[in-house]
Amino acid sequence: MVTPRIQKTRIENRLPVAREGIPFILIGIVLTSLCAWFAVIIPSLFFALITAFVIFFFRDPDRTPDETGDAVLSPADGRVLKAVYRTDSDNPFGGPCREVCIFMSLFNVHVNRAVSSGVVSKVQYHAGRFFSANLDKASEQNERNGLTIETPGGHTLVVVQVAGLIARRIACWVAPGDRMAAGQRFGLIRFGSRLDVYLPEDSRIIVREGHRVKAGQSVIGYLS
């Protein structure tokens, strides 16, 4: 399977911005500097603003989980689109489950974090369309990348990175067999999108539509 938009990089990051953003930031700095050198004021200000936005977009703050154990953390910053119970088997979990969808706008932190400690048992990429990420059909028809995580307590969790109308690159930094800690960075989606989390059907969900959450910090539910 060809995976043109999935890329690997280092999970550890001591910089204030995600490493994927560094090339864009450098390009912006160079263009701003050249315009300033030649005293072209308006283009210089334009590129300076663009560079500032790129730095803001790729920011990567340190996060410490408020809870671990049976708590399931949000994988993304953003707004909860829905938190529902699914009875069908035609979903990434493969059976009845709880589903929480989180939408990331252009102004949210876009680094994705592990919802729980565990081992990655599967990473599965799906090519697809680029519908707006806040539409229900985006989960099934958009380009996406799914991670299946087996927790120390024997639970299975599935996290799906979904591309959107503007988001055209999914970065995944883990592979099957990797062990992750709760709240650890595992990927990024460039320029606005969503993440879907699938939990066992007996899980207790504590977020509702419209709630604001933070990746690796906010608790969205608890495993039974």
XYZ file of C-alpha atoms in Angstrom:
224
model
C 0.000 0.000 0.000
C 1.341 3.387 -0.967
C 1.347 5.893 1.893
C 2.407 9.220 0.392
C 1.234 11.365 3.292
C 2.363 9.274 6.243
C 5.793 10.182 7.536
C 8.034 9.151 10.411
C 9.997 11.457 12.652
C 11.343 11.602 16.213
C 8.753 11.606 18.991
C 11.010 13.414 21.431
C 10.934 17.165 20.956
C 12.555 19.764 23.177
C 11.776 22.616 20.814
C 8.790 24.949 21.342
C 7.519 24.014 17.854
C 6.956 20.692 16.101
C 9.823 19.627 13.860
C 7.523 19.474 10.801
C 7.114 23.226 11.064
C 10.802 24.130 11.007
C 11.181 24.152 7.159
C 8.141 26.437 6.806
C 9.404 28.750 9.538
C 12.848 28.990 7.937
C 11.341 29.748 4.532
C 9.242 32.504 6.092
C 12.246 33.999 7.872
C 14.304 33.983 4.671
C 11.537 35.631 2.617
C 10.909 38.236 5.319
C 14.616 38.997 5.605
C 15.078 39.343 1.836
C 12.151 41.750 1.540
C 13.434 43.762 4.500
C 16.965 43.848 3.021
C 15.643 45.310 -0.222
C 13.339 47.675 1.724
C 10.162 46.224 0.241
C 7.968 47.080 3.197
C 4.533 45.611 2.409
C 5.778 42.160 1.271
C 8.135 42.153 4.263
C 5.233 42.720 6.659
C 3.136 40.122 4.838
C 5.781 37.402 5.128
C 6.456 38.378 8.739
C 2.780 37.844 9.589
C 2.704 34.535 7.732
C 5.829 33.387 9.576
C 4.324 34.367 12.919
C 1.188 32.359 12.131
C 3.240 29.308 11.092
C 5.170 29.460 14.379
C 1.853 29.730 16.227
C 0.336 26.834 14.275
C 3.239 24.448 14.875
C 3.635 25.279 18.582
C 4.278 22.196 20.693
C 3.844 22.893 24.414
C 4.817 20.360 27.062
C 1.849 18.564 28.564
C 1.444 16.521 31.756
C -1.618 14.257 32.047
C -3.990 15.193 34.869
C -4.815 11.499 35.312
C -3.556 8.143 34.026
C -4.532 4.579 34.933
C -8.018 3.860 33.556
C -8.443 7.420 32.278
C -8.605 7.922 28.498
C -7.031 11.216 27.453
C -7.925 13.424 24.537
C -5.557 12.859 21.592
C -6.061 16.395 20.287
C -6.755 19.987 21.218
C -10.133 21.144 19.995
C -13.887 20.824 20.308
C -15.844 17.606 20.787
C -18.011 17.078 17.707
C -19.837 14.075 19.123
C -19.664 11.434 21.839
C -21.896 8.502 20.919
C -22.536 4.809 21.420
C -22.213 2.728 18.246
C -23.881 -0.653 17.843
C -22.625 -1.398 14.326
C -19.544 -3.436 13.492
C -18.612 -1.342 10.443
C -16.208 0.918 12.309
C -12.473 0.860 13.108
C -13.144 -0.806 16.484
C -14.875 -3.697 14.740
C -17.934 -3.916 16.978
C -20.117 -2.051 19.488
C -18.126 0.775 21.023
C -18.089 4.333 22.282
C -16.917 6.971 19.817
C -15.589 10.458 20.604
C -14.762 12.830 17.723
C -12.620 15.927 18.250
C -12.306 18.723 15.698
C -9.102 20.788 15.470
C -9.377 24.267 13.997
C -6.485 26.194 12.463
C -5.922 27.835 15.836
C -5.531 24.677 17.939
C -2.276 22.915 18.802
C -1.991 20.173 16.178
C 0.394 17.719 17.847
C -1.464 14.496 18.664
C -0.884 12.570 21.903
C -1.473 9.044 23.179
C -4.852 8.505 24.827
C -3.464 5.868 27.190
C -0.334 3.915 27.998
C -0.025 0.766 25.936
C 1.498 -1.014 22.963
C 0.679 -0.116 19.362
C -0.620 -3.313 17.793
C -1.622 -1.898 14.409
C -1.110 1.215 12.277
C -3.368 1.288 9.231
C -3.428 3.990 6.568
C -6.397 4.573 4.254
C -6.290 6.761 1.171
C -9.379 8.874 0.664
C -11.091 12.176 -0.020
C -10.722 15.577 1.651
C -14.189 16.561 2.823
C -14.519 19.106 5.605
C -13.442 17.335 8.807
C -16.529 18.379 10.771
C -18.814 16.295 8.524
C -19.822 12.772 9.629
C -18.793 11.268 6.296
C -15.203 12.443 6.853
C -14.597 9.513 9.248
C -15.355 6.982 6.519
C -14.385 8.730 3.281
C -11.450 11.021 4.066
C -7.790 10.105 4.061
C -6.994 8.751 7.513
C -4.550 6.818 9.649
C -5.651 4.504 12.468
C -3.721 3.337 15.522
C -4.831 0.351 17.601
C -3.509 0.440 21.172
C -3.523 -2.428 23.667
C -3.498 -1.114 27.228
C -1.774 -2.817 30.200
C -5.242 -3.639 31.561
C -6.148 -5.638 28.463
C -8.361 -3.018 26.821
C -8.268 -2.097 23.129
C -8.444 1.519 21.991
C -8.453 2.853 18.434
C -7.415 6.386 17.507
C -7.921 7.623 13.938
C -6.241 10.705 12.481
C -8.573 12.106 9.803
C -7.453 14.565 7.135
C -9.752 17.465 6.274
C -10.558 20.010 3.600
C -7.303 21.926 4.168
C -5.297 19.278 6.023
C -3.331 17.340 3.414
C -0.598 15.652 5.407
C -0.852 13.191 8.271
C 2.313 12.561 10.290
C 2.488 9.348 12.327
C 5.579 8.774 14.465
C 4.895 5.292 15.842
C 4.842 1.778 14.410
C 3.415 -1.595 15.482
C 5.262 -2.867 18.539
C 6.048 0.600 19.903
C 5.206 1.199 23.532
C 3.610 4.545 24.344
C 3.056 6.397 27.594
C -0.191 8.263 28.221
C 0.121 11.755 26.798
C 3.143 10.959 24.631
C 3.346 12.646 21.225
C 2.526 10.282 18.389
C 1.719 12.434 15.367
C 0.409 15.603 13.776
C -2.082 16.650 11.110
C -1.214 19.740 9.151
C -3.699 22.613 8.932
C -6.936 21.650 10.674
C -8.675 18.296 10.946
C -10.099 15.795 13.454
C -9.328 12.743 15.547
C -11.784 9.942 16.305
C -11.359 7.796 19.410
C -13.064 4.390 19.743
C -13.385 2.890 23.221
C -14.884 -0.388 24.526
C -18.669 -0.213 24.842
C -18.560 -0.446 28.655
C -16.357 2.663 28.926
C -17.701 5.739 30.704
C -17.566 8.902 28.577
C -17.473 12.196 30.478
C -17.355 14.694 27.584
C -20.242 15.922 25.483
C -20.677 17.731 22.178
C -19.181 21.219 22.355
C -16.737 20.521 25.182
C -13.223 21.918 24.732
C -10.343 19.501 25.348
C -6.543 19.484 25.375
C -4.337 16.742 23.966
C -2.616 14.569 26.546
C -4.271 16.391 29.413
C -8.062 16.412 29.302
C -9.840 13.171 30.263
C -12.569 12.144 27.826
C -13.575 8.909 29.544
C -12.692 5.972 31.767
C -12.165 2.292 30.998
C -14.174 -0.179 33.085
